[in-house]
Structure formats: structure tokens, C-alpha cells
mmCIF file of the C-alpha atoms, coordinates in Angstrom:
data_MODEL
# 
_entry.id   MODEL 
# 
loop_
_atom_site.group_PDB 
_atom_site.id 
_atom_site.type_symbol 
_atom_site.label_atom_id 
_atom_site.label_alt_id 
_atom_site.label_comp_id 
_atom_site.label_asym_id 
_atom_site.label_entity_id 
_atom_site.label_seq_id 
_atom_site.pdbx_PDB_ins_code 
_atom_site.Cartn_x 
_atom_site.Cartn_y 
_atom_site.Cartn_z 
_atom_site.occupancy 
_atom_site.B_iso_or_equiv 
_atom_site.pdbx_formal_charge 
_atom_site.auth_seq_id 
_atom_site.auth_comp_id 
_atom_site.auth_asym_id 
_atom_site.auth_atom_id 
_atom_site.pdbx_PDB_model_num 
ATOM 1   C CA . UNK A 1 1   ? -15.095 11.898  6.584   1.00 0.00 ? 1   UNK A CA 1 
ATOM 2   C CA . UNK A 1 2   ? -11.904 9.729   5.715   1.00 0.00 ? 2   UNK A CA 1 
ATOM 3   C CA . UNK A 1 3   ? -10.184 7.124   6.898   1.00 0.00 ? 3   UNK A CA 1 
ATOM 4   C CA . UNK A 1 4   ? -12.871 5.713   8.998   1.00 0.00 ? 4   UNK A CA 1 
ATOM 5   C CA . UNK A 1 5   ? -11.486 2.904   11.041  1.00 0.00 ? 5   UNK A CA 1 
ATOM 6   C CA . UNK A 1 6   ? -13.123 -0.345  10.613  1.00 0.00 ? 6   UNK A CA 1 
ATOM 7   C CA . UNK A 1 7   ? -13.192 -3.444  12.547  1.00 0.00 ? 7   UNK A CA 1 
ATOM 8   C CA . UNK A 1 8   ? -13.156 -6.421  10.577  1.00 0.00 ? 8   UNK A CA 1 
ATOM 9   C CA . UNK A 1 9   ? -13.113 -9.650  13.088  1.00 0.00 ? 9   UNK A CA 1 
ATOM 10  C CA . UNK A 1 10  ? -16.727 -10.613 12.609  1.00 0.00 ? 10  UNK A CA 1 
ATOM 11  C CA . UNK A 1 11  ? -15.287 -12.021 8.611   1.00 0.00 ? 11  UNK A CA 1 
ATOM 12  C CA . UNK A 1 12  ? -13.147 -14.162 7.072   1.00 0.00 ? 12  UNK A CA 1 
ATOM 13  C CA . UNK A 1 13  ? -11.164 -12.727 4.507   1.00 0.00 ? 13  UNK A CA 1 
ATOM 14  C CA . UNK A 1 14  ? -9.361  -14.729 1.559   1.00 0.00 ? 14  UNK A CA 1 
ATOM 15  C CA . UNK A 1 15  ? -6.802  -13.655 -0.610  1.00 0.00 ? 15  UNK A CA 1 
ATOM 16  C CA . UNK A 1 16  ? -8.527  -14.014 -4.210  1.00 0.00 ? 16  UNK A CA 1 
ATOM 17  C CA . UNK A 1 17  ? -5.504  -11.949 -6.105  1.00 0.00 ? 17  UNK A CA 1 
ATOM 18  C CA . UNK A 1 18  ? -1.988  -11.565 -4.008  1.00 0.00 ? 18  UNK A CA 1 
ATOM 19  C CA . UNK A 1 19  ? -0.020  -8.234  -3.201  1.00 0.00 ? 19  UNK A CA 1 
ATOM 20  C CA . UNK A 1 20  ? 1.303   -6.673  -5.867  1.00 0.00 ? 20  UNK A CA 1 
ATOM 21  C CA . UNK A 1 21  ? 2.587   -2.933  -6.018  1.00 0.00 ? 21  UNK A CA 1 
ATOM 22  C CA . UNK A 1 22  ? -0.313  -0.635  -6.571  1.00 0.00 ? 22  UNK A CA 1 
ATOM 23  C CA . UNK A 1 23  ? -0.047  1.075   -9.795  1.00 0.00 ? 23  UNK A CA 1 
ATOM 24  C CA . UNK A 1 24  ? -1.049  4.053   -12.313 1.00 0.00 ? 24  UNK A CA 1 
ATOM 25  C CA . UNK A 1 25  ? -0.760  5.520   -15.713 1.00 0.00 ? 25  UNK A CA 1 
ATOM 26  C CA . UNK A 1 26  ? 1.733   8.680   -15.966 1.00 0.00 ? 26  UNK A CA 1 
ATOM 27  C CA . UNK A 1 27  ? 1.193   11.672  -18.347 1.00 0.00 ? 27  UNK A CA 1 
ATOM 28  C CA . UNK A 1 28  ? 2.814   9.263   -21.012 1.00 0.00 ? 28  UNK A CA 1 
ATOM 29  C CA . UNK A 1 29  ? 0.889   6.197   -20.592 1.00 0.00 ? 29  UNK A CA 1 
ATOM 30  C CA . UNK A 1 30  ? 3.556   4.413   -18.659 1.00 0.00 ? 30  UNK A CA 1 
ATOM 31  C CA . UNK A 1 31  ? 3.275   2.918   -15.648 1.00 0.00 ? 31  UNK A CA 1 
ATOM 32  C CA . UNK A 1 32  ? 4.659   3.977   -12.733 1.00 0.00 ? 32  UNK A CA 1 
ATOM 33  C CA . UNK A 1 33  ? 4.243   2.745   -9.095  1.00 0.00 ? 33  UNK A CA 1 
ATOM 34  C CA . UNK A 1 34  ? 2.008   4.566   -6.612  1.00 0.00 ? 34  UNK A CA 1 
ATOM 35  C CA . UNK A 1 35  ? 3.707   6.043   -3.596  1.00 0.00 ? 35  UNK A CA 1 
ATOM 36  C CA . UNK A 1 36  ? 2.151   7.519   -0.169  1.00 0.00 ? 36  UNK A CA 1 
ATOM 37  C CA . UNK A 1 37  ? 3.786   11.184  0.694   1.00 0.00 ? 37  UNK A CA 1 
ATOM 38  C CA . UNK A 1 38  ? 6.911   9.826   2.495   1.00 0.00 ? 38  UNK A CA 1 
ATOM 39  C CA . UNK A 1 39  ? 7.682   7.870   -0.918  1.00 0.00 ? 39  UNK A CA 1 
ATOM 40  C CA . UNK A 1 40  ? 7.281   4.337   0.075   1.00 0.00 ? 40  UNK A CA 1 
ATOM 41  C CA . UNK A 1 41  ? 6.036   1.848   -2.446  1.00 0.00 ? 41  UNK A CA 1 
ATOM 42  C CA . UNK A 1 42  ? 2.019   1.430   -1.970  1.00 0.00 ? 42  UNK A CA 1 
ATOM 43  C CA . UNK A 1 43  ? 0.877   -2.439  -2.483  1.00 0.00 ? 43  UNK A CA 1 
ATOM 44  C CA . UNK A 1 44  ? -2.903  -3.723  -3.511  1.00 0.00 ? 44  UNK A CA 1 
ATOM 45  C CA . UNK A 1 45  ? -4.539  -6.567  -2.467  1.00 0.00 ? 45  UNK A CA 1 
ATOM 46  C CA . UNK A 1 46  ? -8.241  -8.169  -3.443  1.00 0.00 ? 46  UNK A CA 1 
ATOM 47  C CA . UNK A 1 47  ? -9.449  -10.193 -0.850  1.00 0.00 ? 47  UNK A CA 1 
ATOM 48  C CA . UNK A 1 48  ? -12.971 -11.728 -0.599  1.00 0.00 ? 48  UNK A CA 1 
ATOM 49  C CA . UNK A 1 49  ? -14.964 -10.920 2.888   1.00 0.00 ? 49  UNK A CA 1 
ATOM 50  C CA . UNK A 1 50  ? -17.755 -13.248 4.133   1.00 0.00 ? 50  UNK A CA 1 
ATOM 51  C CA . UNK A 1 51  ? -19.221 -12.810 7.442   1.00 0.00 ? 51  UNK A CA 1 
ATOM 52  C CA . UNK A 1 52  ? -18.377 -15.619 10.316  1.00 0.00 ? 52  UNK A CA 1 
ATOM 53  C CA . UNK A 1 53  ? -21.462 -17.414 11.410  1.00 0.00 ? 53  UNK A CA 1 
ATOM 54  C CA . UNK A 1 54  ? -22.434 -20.162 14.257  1.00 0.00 ? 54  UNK A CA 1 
ATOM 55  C CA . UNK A 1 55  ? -22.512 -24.057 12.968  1.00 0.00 ? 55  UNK A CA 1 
ATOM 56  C CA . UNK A 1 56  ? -25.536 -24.376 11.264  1.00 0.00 ? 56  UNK A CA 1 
ATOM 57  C CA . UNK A 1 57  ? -26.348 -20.508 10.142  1.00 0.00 ? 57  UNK A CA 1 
ATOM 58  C CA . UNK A 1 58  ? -25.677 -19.533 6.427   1.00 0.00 ? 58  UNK A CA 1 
ATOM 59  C CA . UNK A 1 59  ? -23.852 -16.751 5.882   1.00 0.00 ? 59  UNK A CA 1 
ATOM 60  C CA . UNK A 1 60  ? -24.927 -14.219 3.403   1.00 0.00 ? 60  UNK A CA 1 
ATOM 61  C CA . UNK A 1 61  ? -23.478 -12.876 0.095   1.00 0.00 ? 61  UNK A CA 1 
ATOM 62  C CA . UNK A 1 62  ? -19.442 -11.671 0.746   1.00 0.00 ? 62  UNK A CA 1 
ATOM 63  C CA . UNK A 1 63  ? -18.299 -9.104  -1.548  1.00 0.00 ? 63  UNK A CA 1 
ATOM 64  C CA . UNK A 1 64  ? -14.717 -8.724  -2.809  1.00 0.00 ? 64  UNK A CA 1 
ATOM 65  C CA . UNK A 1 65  ? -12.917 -5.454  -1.471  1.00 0.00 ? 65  UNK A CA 1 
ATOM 66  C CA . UNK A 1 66  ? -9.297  -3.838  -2.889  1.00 0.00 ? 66  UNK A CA 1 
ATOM 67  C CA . UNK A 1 67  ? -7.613  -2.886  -0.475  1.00 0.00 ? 67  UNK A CA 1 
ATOM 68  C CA . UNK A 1 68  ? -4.647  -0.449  -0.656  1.00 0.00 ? 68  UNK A CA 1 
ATOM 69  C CA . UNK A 1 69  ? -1.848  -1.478  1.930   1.00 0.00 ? 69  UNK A CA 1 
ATOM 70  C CA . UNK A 1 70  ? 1.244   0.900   3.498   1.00 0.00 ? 70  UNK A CA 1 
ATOM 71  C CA . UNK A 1 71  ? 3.610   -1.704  3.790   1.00 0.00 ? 71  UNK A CA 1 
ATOM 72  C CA . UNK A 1 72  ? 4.997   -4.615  1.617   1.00 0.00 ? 72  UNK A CA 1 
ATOM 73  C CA . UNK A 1 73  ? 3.095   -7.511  2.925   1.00 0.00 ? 73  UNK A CA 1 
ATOM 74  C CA . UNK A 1 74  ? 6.166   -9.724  1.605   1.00 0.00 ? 74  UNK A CA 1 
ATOM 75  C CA . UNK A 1 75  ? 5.630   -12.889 -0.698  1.00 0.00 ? 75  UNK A CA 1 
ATOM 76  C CA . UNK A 1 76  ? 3.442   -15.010 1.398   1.00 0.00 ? 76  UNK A CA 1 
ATOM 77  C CA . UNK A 1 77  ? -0.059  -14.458 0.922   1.00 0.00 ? 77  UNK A CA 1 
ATOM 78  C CA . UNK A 1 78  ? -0.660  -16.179 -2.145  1.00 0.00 ? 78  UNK A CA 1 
ATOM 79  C CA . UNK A 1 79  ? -4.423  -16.941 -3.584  1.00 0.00 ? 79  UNK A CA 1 
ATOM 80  C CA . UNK A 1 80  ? -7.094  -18.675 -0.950  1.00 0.00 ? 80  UNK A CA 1 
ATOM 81  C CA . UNK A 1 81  ? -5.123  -17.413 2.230   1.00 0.00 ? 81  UNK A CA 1 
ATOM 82  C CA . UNK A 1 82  ? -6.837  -16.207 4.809   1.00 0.00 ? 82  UNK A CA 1 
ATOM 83  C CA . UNK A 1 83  ? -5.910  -13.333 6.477   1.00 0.00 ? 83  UNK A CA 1 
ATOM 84  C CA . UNK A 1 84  ? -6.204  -9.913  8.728   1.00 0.00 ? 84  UNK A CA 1 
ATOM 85  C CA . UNK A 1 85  ? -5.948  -6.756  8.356   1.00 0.00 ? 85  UNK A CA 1 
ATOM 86  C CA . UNK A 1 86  ? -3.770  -3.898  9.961   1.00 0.00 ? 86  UNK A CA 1 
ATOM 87  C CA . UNK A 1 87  ? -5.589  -1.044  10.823  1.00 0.00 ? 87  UNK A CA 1 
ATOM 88  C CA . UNK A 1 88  ? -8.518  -1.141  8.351   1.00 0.00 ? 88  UNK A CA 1 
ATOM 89  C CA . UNK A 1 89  ? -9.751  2.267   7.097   1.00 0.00 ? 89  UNK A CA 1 
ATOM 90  C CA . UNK A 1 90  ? -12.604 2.892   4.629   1.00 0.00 ? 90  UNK A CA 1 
ATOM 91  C CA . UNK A 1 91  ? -13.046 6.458   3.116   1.00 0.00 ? 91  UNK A CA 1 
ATOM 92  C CA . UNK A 1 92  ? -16.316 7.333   1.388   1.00 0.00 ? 92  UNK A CA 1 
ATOM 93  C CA . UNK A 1 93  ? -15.725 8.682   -2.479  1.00 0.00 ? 93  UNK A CA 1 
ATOM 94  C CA . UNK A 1 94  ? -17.417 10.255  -5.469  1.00 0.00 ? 94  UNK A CA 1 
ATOM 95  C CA . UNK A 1 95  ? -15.971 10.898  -8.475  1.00 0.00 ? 95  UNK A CA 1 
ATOM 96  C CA . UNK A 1 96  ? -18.119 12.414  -11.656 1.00 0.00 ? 96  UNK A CA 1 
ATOM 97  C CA . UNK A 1 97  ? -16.353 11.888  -14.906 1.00 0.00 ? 97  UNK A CA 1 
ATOM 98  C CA . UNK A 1 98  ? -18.371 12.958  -18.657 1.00 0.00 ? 98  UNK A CA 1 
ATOM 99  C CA . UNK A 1 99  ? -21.856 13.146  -16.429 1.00 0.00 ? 99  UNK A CA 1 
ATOM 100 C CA . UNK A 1 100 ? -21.379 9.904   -15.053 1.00 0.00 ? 100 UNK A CA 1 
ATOM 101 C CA . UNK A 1 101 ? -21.179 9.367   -10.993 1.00 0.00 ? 101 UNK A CA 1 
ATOM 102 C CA . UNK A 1 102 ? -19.223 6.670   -9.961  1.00 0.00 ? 102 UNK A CA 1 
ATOM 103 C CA . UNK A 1 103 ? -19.263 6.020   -5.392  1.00 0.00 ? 103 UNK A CA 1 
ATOM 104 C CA . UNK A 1 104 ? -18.063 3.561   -3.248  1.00 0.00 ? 104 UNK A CA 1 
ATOM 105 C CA . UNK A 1 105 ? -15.277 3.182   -0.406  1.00 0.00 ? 105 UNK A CA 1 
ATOM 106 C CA . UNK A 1 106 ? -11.634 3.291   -0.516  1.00 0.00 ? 106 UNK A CA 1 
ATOM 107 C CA . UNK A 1 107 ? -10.306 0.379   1.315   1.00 0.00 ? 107 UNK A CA 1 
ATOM 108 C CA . UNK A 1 108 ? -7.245  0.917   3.276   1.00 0.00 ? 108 UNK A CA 1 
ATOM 109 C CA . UNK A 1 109 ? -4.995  -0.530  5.638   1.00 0.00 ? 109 UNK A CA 1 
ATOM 110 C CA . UNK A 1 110 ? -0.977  -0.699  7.023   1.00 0.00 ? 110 UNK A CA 1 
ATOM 111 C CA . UNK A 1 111 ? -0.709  -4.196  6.307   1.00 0.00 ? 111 UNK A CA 1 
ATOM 112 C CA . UNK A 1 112 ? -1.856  -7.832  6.620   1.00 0.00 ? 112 UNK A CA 1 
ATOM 113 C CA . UNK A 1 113 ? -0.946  -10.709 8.666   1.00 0.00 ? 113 UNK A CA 1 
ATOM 114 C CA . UNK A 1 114 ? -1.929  -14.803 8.497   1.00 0.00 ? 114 UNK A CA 1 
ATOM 115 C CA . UNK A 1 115 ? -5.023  -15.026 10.409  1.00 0.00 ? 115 UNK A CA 1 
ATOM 116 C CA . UNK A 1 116 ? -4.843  -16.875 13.505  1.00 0.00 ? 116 UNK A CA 1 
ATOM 117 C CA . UNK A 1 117 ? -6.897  -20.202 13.988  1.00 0.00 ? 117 UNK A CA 1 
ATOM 118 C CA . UNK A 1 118 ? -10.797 -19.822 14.221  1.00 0.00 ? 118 UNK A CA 1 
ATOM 119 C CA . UNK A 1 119 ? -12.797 -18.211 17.364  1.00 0.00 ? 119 UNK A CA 1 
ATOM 120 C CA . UNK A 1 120 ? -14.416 -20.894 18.909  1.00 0.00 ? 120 UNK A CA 1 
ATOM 121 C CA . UNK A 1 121 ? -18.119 -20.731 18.392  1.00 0.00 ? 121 UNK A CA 1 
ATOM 122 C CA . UNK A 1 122 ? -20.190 -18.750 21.279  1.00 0.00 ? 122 UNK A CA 1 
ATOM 123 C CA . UNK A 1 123 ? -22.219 -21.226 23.096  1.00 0.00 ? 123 UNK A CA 1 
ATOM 124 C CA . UNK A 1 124 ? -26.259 -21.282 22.544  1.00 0.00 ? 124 UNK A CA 1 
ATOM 125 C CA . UNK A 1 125 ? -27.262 -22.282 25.641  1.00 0.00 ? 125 UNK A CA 1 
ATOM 126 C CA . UNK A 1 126 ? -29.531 -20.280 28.625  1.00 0.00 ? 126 UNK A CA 1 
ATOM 127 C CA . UNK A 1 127 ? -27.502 -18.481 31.089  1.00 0.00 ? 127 UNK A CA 1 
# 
């Protein structure tokens, strides 16, 4: 299975290191930028995700996720911004390299945008 969609609203996610285009070694050892199949630019992004809880609940652990973007976010999404993403897709991976296994989940999406204020909190009372 690839490019699972996800839905992320239930977390807050920060910018920890800004868009930057993604990129990878050539044949030569250079580096050269990463493009999709159409030839546009591909952009990376490392944002940190911790779940949204009620007033008064801790949250658990976040975890920080790279996530590989279509689109040039554009120059303002610097560190500690908070933020959405654009039709988030996760894609399952192994990879075995000299015996060794290495898994986890490609992280995805179109773009990002400023999150919007808060939700307000669900009320706790009996209905």
C-alpha cells in the first residue's frame, strides 16, 4: 500500500527545521535537487507532532516526522510555527542494505499552510 491518506487534525505540528529543497547525492557525489516526474522542485520539511488534548490531560510523547512536500511552501514557515498539512500521505517502506533492515513511513504531502487558531475544547459535561 502507498500513499495512504492521513488525517492529521487531532495534533499540533511545529516547524522544528524550515522548507528547504529536498536533496540527493548524484553518481558524482554532487548534489542535485530531487524532482517528482513532472520535474518540479520537491521541498522537505521536519516538523514535530504532539497530539491535542483537553485542559488538564497530558499529552504523550510527539515524535518528529520529515515530510516531503509537492509544492514550494514559500519563505514563511520558519522554526516553532505551527502549521497544517495538505493532503498528508504516509507510505510504508523497507529497505535492506549489507544485511541490515531499515522500516518506517514516508511522509508526504502537497503542501502546508499556517494553522488556523485552536479548536475550542469539547465540553465535559452530561448530555
Amino acid at each position: 500500500m502507498r500513499d495512504i491518506p492521513v488525517n492529521l487534525g487531532g495534533y499540533k505540528l511545529t516547524v522544528v527545521e524550515p522548507p528547504a529543497p529536498k536533496m540527493r547525492e548524484d553518481a558524482n557525489g554532487a548534489q542535485v535537487p530531487v524532482t517528482d516526474r513532472d520535474g518540479a522542485t520537491q521541498f522537505t520539511v521536519s516538523l514535530f507532532a504532539k497530539l491535542r488534548v483537553k485542559p488538564g490531560e497530558r499529552a504523550p510523547k510527539g515524535e518528529e516526522i520529515k515530510v516531503t512536500l509537492g509544492t514550494d511552501p514559500g519563505p514563511d514557515f520558519g522554526e516553532d510555527v505551527r502549521v497544517e498539512l495538505l493532503d498528508a500521505r504516509v507510505s510504508p517502506y523497507q529497505i535492506e542494505t549489507a544485511g541490515r533492515v531499515n522500516a518506517g513511513l514516508a511522509w508526504r504531502a502537497m503542501g502546508i499552510k499556517h494553522a488556523g487558531p485552536a479548536p475550542a475544547p469539547r465540553p465535559s459535561g452530561d448530555k
